[in-house]
Amino acid sequence: MPASLRLAVVQVTRSRPEAAAYNTLVQGLNARVAEVADEAGWLVENIAAEDEGVEALLARTREADAVVIMGGEDVAPRFYGGPAEYEGRSTHREVADAGQIALVRRAVAEGTPLLGICRGAQIVNVALGGTLQQHIEGVGEHRNDATEITAVMRDHDVRVAAGSRLARVLGSTEVVVRSAHHQAVDRPGTGLRVVAVAPDGVPEAVEHESAPVIGVQWHP
């Protein structure tokens, strides 16, 4: 890979004083993605969307050859027309939501490769007009709520659609993934299709029909 290829890894925020243990978990996931990308030869820039605002985030990522949108808090319901109150509601960070939504829309318009991970997959869907399941039934199949936050991840099977871009990337239509989510895609956004599901039928990945944009609910 040419050393000049630039990857923007865009997280929600760097600091969560009110949720230190959760922030440690999230920062570890962010760091791991950056580490793997660096080892593969990418020039990685870590960016916190909440620190930037929409215009500054778009400007800062203007020269990126690819973008990864990381996980974090629930997307604010106003961005997809959902009820403001719902089971399992987390903190909302609307500045980050707006910036990441704008990134997805630009990626689709310009054909920039973009991967959304966990919340990032939900951002992909919402950015393109889709809606979310605000608290999935059988949430215990998708995250471990009975333990400390450091052990919240749960392994489970996922079936990937044959012929999808995601199946070609993974080299398989059946994979075991590690996830920790209580929300998921409901109605897919414009140009998106669900390309992976869990055994309980919950959507686990979406991809765009023409742009190189994929969202996965699990943490690679």
Coordinates of C-alpha atoms in Angstrom, one line a residue:
M1 CA 0.0 0.0 0.0
P2 CA 1.4 3.5 -0.9
A3 CA 2.4 5.3 2.2
S4 CA 0.5 8.4 1.1
L5 CA -2.9 6.8 1.7
R6 CA -4.7 8.6 4.6
L7 CA -7.3 7.2 6.9
A8 CA -9.5 9.3 9.2
V9 CA -10.6 7.4 12.2
V10 CA -13.5 9.5 13.6
Q11 CA -14.7 8.8 17.1
V12 CA -17.5 10.5 19.0
T13 CA -15.5 12.2 21.8
R14 CA -12.2 11.8 23.6
S15 CA -13.4 12.5 27.1
R16 CA -16.3 11.2 29.2
P17 CA -15.6 12.3 32.8
E18 CA -19.1 11.0 33.8
A19 CA -18.3 7.5 32.4
A20 CA -14.6 6.8 32.8
A21 CA -14.8 3.0 32.5
Y22 CA -16.9 3.2 29.4
N23 CA -14.5 5.8 27.9
T24 CA -11.6 3.5 28.6
L25 CA -13.3 0.7 26.7
V26 CA -14.2 2.9 23.8
Q27 CA -10.7 4.5 23.5
G28 CA -9.2 1.0 23.5
L29 CA -11.4 0.0 20.6
N30 CA -10.4 3.2 18.8
A31 CA -6.8 2.7 19.4
R32 CA -6.9 -0.9 18.2
V33 CA -8.4 0.1 14.8
A34 CA -5.8 2.8 14.4
E35 CA -3.0 0.4 15.3
V36 CA -4.1 -2.2 12.8
A37 CA -4.5 0.4 10.1
D38 CA -1.0 1.8 10.9
E39 CA 0.5 -1.7 10.6
A40 CA -1.2 -2.1 7.2
G41 CA 0.6 1.1 6.0
W42 CA -2.1 3.7 6.4
L43 CA -1.3 7.2 7.6
V44 CA -3.9 7.4 10.4
E45 CA -5.4 10.5 11.9
N46 CA -7.6 10.2 15.0
I47 CA -10.4 12.8 15.2
A48 CA -13.1 13.4 17.7
A49 CA -16.3 14.6 16.0
E50 CA -17.6 16.4 19.0
D51 CA -14.5 18.6 19.2
E52 CA -14.9 19.7 15.6
G53 CA -18.4 20.6 14.6
V54 CA -19.8 19.8 11.1
E55 CA -17.8 22.2 8.9
A56 CA -14.5 21.8 10.7
L57 CA -14.9 18.0 10.6
L58 CA -15.6 18.0 6.9
A59 CA -12.6 20.3 6.3
R60 CA -10.3 18.2 8.5
T61 CA -11.2 15.0 6.6
R62 CA -11.2 16.5 3.2
E63 CA -8.0 14.8 2.1
A64 CA -8.7 11.4 3.7
D65 CA -8.6 8.5 1.2
A66 CA -10.9 6.5 3.5
V67 CA -12.9 7.1 6.7
V68 CA -13.8 4.9 9.7
I69 CA -16.6 6.0 11.9
M70 CA -16.3 4.4 15.3
G71 CA -18.8 3.4 18.1
G72 CA -20.1 5.3 21.0
E73 CA -23.4 6.6 22.4
D74 CA -26.8 6.3 20.8
V75 CA -27.6 8.5 17.9
A76 CA -30.0 11.3 19.0
P77 CA -33.6 10.3 17.9
R78 CA -34.3 13.6 16.3
F79 CA -32.0 12.6 13.4
Y80 CA -34.3 9.7 12.4
G81 CA -37.7 10.8 13.8
G82 CA -37.7 8.4 16.8
P83 CA -39.2 9.0 20.2
A84 CA -37.0 11.0 22.6
E85 CA -37.5 8.6 25.4
Y86 CA -36.9 4.8 25.1
E87 CA -35.6 1.9 27.0
G88 CA -31.8 1.8 27.5
R89 CA -31.4 5.5 26.5
S90 CA -27.8 6.7 26.6
T91 CA -26.3 10.2 26.6
H92 CA -26.7 11.9 23.2
R93 CA -23.9 13.9 21.6
E94 CA -25.7 15.8 18.8
V95 CA -22.6 17.7 17.6
A96 CA -20.9 14.4 16.9
D97 CA -24.0 13.0 15.3
A98 CA -24.4 15.9 12.9
G99 CA -20.7 15.8 11.9
Q100 CA -20.6 12.1 11.3
I101 CA -23.9 12.2 9.3
A102 CA -22.4 14.8 7.1
L103 CA -19.3 12.7 6.5
V104 CA -21.4 9.7 5.4
R105 CA -23.4 11.8 3.0
R106 CA -20.2 13.2 1.4
A107 CA -18.7 9.8 1.2
V108 CA -21.7 8.5 -0.7
A109 CA -21.7 11.5 -3.0
E110 CA -18.0 11.4 -3.8
G111 CA -17.3 7.7 -3.6
T112 CA -15.0 7.8 -0.6
P113 CA -14.6 4.4 1.1
L114 CA -16.2 4.5 4.5
L115 CA -16.7 1.9 7.2
G116 CA -19.1 2.4 10.1
I117 CA -18.5 0.3 13.2
C118 CA -21.3 -0.3 15.8
R119 CA -22.8 3.1 16.3
G120 CA -21.0 4.0 13.1
A121 CA -23.2 1.5 11.2
Q122 CA -26.3 3.3 12.7
I123 CA -24.9 6.7 11.7
V124 CA -24.5 5.3 8.1
N125 CA -28.2 4.3 8.1
V126 CA -29.5 7.5 9.7
A127 CA -27.5 9.7 7.4
L128 CA -29.2 8.1 4.4
G129 CA -32.7 8.5 5.8
G130 CA -33.0 5.2 7.6
T131 CA -34.5 4.5 11.1
L132 CA -33.3 2.6 14.1
Q133 CA -34.6 0.0 16.4
Q134 CA -34.2 1.9 19.7
H135 CA -33.9 -1.1 22.0
I136 CA -33.8 -4.5 20.3
E137 CA -35.6 -7.5 21.7
G138 CA -33.2 -10.1 23.0
V139 CA -30.6 -7.5 23.6
G140 CA -28.7 -10.1 25.7
E141 CA -27.8 -11.9 22.5
H142 CA -25.9 -8.8 21.4
R143 CA -24.2 -7.5 24.5
N144 CA -23.5 -8.8 28.0
D145 CA -25.3 -6.6 30.5
A146 CA -24.6 -8.8 33.5
T147 CA -21.0 -8.0 33.9
E148 CA -18.6 -5.0 34.3
I149 CA -18.3 -2.7 31.3
T150 CA -14.9 -4.3 30.4
A151 CA -16.6 -7.6 29.6
V152 CA -19.7 -6.2 27.8
M153 CA -18.7 -7.8 24.4
R154 CA -20.6 -10.9 23.3
D155 CA -19.6 -13.3 20.6
H156 CA -22.3 -14.6 18.2
D157 CA -22.8 -15.9 14.7
V158 CA -23.7 -13.7 11.8
R159 CA -24.9 -14.8 8.3
V160 CA -23.7 -12.6 5.5
A161 CA -25.5 -12.3 2.1
A162 CA -23.8 -14.2 -0.7
G163 CA -22.5 -12.0 -3.4
S164 CA -22.4 -8.9 -1.2
R165 CA -19.3 -6.7 -1.0
L166 CA -19.0 -7.6 2.7
A167 CA -19.0 -11.3 1.9
R168 CA -16.2 -10.8 -0.6
V169 CA -14.2 -8.8 2.0
L170 CA -14.7 -11.4 4.7
G171 CA -14.2 -14.3 2.4
S172 CA -17.2 -16.1 3.9
T173 CA -20.9 -15.9 4.4
E174 CA -20.8 -17.3 8.0
V175 CA -18.7 -15.5 10.6
V176 CA -18.5 -15.2 14.4
V177 CA -18.4 -11.6 15.5
R178 CA -18.0 -9.7 18.8
S179 CA -20.5 -7.0 19.5
A180 CA -22.0 -4.9 22.3
H181 CA -25.1 -3.0 21.0
H182 CA -28.7 -2.5 22.1
Q183 CA -29.8 -0.6 18.9
A184 CA -29.8 -1.7 15.3
V185 CA -31.0 -0.8 11.8
D186 CA -34.8 -0.7 11.4
R187 CA -35.7 0.7 8.0
P188 CA -32.6 0.8 5.7
G189 CA -31.7 4.2 4.3
T190 CA -31.7 5.2 0.6
G191 CA -29.4 3.0 -1.4
L192 CA -28.6 0.7 1.6
R193 CA -29.4 -3.0 2.0
V194 CA -29.1 -5.3 4.9
V195 CA -26.3 -7.8 4.1
A196 CA -25.8 -9.6 7.4
V197 CA -28.1 -10.8 10.2
A198 CA -27.8 -12.4 13.6
P199 CA -29.5 -15.7 14.4
D200 CA -32.4 -13.7 15.9
G201 CA -32.9 -11.7 12.7
V202 CA -31.4 -8.5 13.9
P203 CA -29.6 -6.6 11.1
E204 CA -25.8 -6.8 11.7
A205 CA -24.5 -5.0 8.6
V206 CA -25.6 -2.7 5.7
E207 CA -23.8 -1.7 2.5
H208 CA -24.5 0.9 -0.2
E209 CA -25.6 -0.3 -3.6
S210 CA -23.1 1.8 -5.5
A211 CA -20.8 3.7 -3.1
P212 CA -18.0 1.9 -1.2
V213 CA -19.8 2.4 2.1
I214 CA -20.4 -0.4 4.7
G215 CA -21.6 -0.5 8.2
V216 CA -21.2 -3.4 10.6
Q217 CA -22.6 -3.7 14.1
W218 CA -19.7 -5.7 15.4
H219 CA -16.2 -4.7 16.4
P220 CA -13.6 -6.1 14.0

